[in-house]
Amino acid sequence: MTPDQKVAVVEELKALLTSAKATILLSQKGMTVDMTTQFRRNLRKEGAGFRVIKNTLMHRAIEGTPLAFFQKDLAGPLAIAYTDKDPAALAKVLVAFLKGNQKVAMVGGALGARALTEADLKALAQLPSVEVL
């Protein structure tokens, strides 16, 4: 990857993270291609996305932002699940996915600029959708 490409990826990540209502860091260790494909499909149905990230580029993207608390979690093979729509829908898909896949784990999360734990994610998944509220 050239330096210009890296700058472009950092800017793209920064824009994605600042516009996201919820962002979840996942350890992708042990995820197969089939698991990833199915997970992406489920997320897209809910208006969310999934992206494998390079830790050094993510570190640069969150530097100086309200999500700087993610820096302590940037180790190992990581991916982010994000949404700029309904955080509860994202949480429901993630909780269902994590329950069925013991190798994948939540590393960290954010609801807006607030840190999110796995317990918070499970509580968020219990909420009804925005339309119902």
PDB file of C-alpha atoms in Angstrom, residues 64-132:
ATOM      1  CA  GLY A  64      -7.486  13.152  18.430  1.00  0.00           C
ATOM      2  CA  THR A  65     -11.125  12.050  18.149  1.00  0.00           C
ATOM      3  CA  PRO A  66     -13.634  11.141  20.880  1.00  0.00           C
ATOM      4  CA  LEU A  67     -12.981   7.476  19.986  1.00  0.00           C
ATOM      5  CA  ALA A  68      -9.332   7.669  21.082  1.00  0.00           C
ATOM      6  CA  PHE A  69     -10.192   5.247  23.928  1.00  0.00           C
ATOM      7  CA  PHE A  70     -10.108   2.463  21.284  1.00  0.00           C
ATOM      8  CA  GLN A  71      -6.303   2.747  21.127  1.00  0.00           C
ATOM      9  CA  LYS A  72      -5.836   0.361  24.049  1.00  0.00           C
ATOM     10  CA  ASP A  73      -7.859  -2.294  22.176  1.00  0.00           C
ATOM     11  CA  LEU A  74      -5.938  -2.202  18.895  1.00  0.00           C
ATOM     12  CA  ALA A  75      -4.071  -5.515  19.004  1.00  0.00           C
ATOM     13  CA  GLY A  76      -4.410  -8.641  16.933  1.00  0.00           C
ATOM     14  CA  PRO A  77      -6.564  -9.170  13.854  1.00  0.00           C
ATOM     15  CA  LEU A  78      -9.512  -6.789  14.184  1.00  0.00           C
ATOM     16  CA  ALA A  79     -12.588  -5.733  12.286  1.00  0.00           C
ATOM     17  CA  ILE A  80     -15.255  -3.124  12.935  1.00  0.00           C
ATOM     18  CA  ALA A  81     -19.001  -3.395  12.693  1.00  0.00           C
ATOM     19  CA  TYR A  82     -20.685  -0.007  12.411  1.00  0.00           C
ATOM     20  CA  THR A  83     -23.970   1.679  11.677  1.00  0.00           C
ATOM     21  CA  ASP A  84     -25.198   5.176  11.081  1.00  0.00           C
ATOM     22  CA  LYS A  85     -28.811   4.043  11.422  1.00  0.00           C
ATOM     23  CA  ASP A  86     -30.211   1.959  14.303  1.00  0.00           C
ATOM     24  CA  PRO A  87     -27.665   0.926  16.988  1.00  0.00           C
ATOM     25  CA  ALA A  88     -30.151  -1.551  18.490  1.00  0.00           C
ATOM     26  CA  ALA A  89     -30.422  -3.429  15.171  1.00  0.00           C
ATOM     27  CA  LEU A  90     -26.618  -3.642  14.981  1.00  0.00           C
ATOM     28  CA  ALA A  91     -26.500  -4.923  18.560  1.00  0.00           C
ATOM     29  CA  LYS A  92     -29.103  -7.620  17.835  1.00  0.00           C
ATOM     30  CA  VAL A  93     -27.153  -8.948  14.848  1.00  0.00           C
ATOM     31  CA  LEU A  94     -23.884  -8.866  16.813  1.00  0.00           C
ATOM     32  CA  VAL A  95     -25.273 -10.618  19.881  1.00  0.00           C
ATOM     33  CA  ALA A  96     -26.786 -13.370  17.721  1.00  0.00           C
ATOM     34  CA  PHE A  97     -23.511 -13.745  15.811  1.00  0.00           C
ATOM     35  CA  LEU A  98     -21.340 -13.808  18.944  1.00  0.00           C
ATOM     36  CA  LYS A  99     -23.618 -16.369  20.575  1.00  0.00           C
ATOM     37  CA  GLY A 100     -23.193 -18.764  17.643  1.00  0.00           C
ATOM     38  CA  ASN A 101     -19.456 -18.213  17.144  1.00  0.00           C
ATOM     39  CA  GLN A 102     -17.306 -18.744  20.207  1.00  0.00           C
ATOM     40  CA  LYS A 103     -14.043 -17.906  18.396  1.00  0.00           C
ATOM     41  CA  VAL A 104     -15.120 -14.315  17.662  1.00  0.00           C
ATOM     42  CA  ALA A 105     -15.196 -11.826  20.536  1.00  0.00           C
ATOM     43  CA  MET A 106     -16.120  -8.207  21.093  1.00  0.00           C
ATOM     44  CA  VAL A 107     -12.977  -6.234  21.908  1.00  0.00           C
ATOM     45  CA  GLY A 108     -14.537  -2.817  22.451  1.00  0.00           C
ATOM     46  CA  GLY A 109     -17.360  -0.619  21.349  1.00  0.00           C
ATOM     47  CA  ALA A 110     -18.777   2.861  21.178  1.00  0.00           C
ATOM     48  CA  LEU A 111     -22.275   4.276  21.132  1.00  0.00           C
ATOM     49  CA  GLY A 112     -21.651   7.688  19.674  1.00  0.00           C
ATOM     50  CA  ALA A 113     -18.566   8.805  21.601  1.00  0.00           C
ATOM     51  CA  ARG A 114     -19.389   6.754  24.730  1.00  0.00           C
ATOM     52  CA  ALA A 115     -17.532   3.510  25.455  1.00  0.00           C
ATOM     53  CA  LEU A 116     -19.638   0.375  25.230  1.00  0.00           C
ATOM     54  CA  THR A 117     -19.007  -2.906  27.062  1.00  0.00           C
ATOM     55  CA  GLU A 118     -20.291  -6.332  26.087  1.00  0.00           C
ATOM     56  CA  ALA A 119     -22.972  -6.056  28.803  1.00  0.00           C
ATOM     57  CA  ASP A 120     -24.052  -2.712  27.324  1.00  0.00           C
ATOM     58  CA  LEU A 121     -24.237  -4.330  23.894  1.00  0.00           C
ATOM     59  CA  LYS A 122     -26.488  -7.093  25.206  1.00  0.00           C
ATOM     60  CA  ALA A 123     -28.734  -4.532  26.917  1.00  0.00           C
ATOM     61  CA  LEU A 124     -28.892  -2.514  23.690  1.00  0.00           C
ATOM     62  CA  ALA A 125     -29.902  -5.655  21.791  1.00  0.00           C
ATOM     63  CA  GLN A 126     -32.915  -6.018  24.094  1.00  0.00           C
ATOM     64  CA  LEU A 127     -34.322  -2.653  23.017  1.00  0.00           C
ATOM     65  CA  PRO A 128     -37.057  -2.558  20.382  1.00  0.00           C
ATOM     66  CA  SER A 129     -36.305  -1.027  16.984  1.00  0.00           C
ATOM     67  CA  VAL A 130     -36.531   2.720  16.332  1.00  0.00           C
ATOM     68  CA  GLU A 131     -39.830   2.247  14.457  1.00  0.00           C
ATOM     69  CA  VAL A 132     -41.420   0.534  17.482  1.00  0.00           C
TER      70      VAL A 132
END
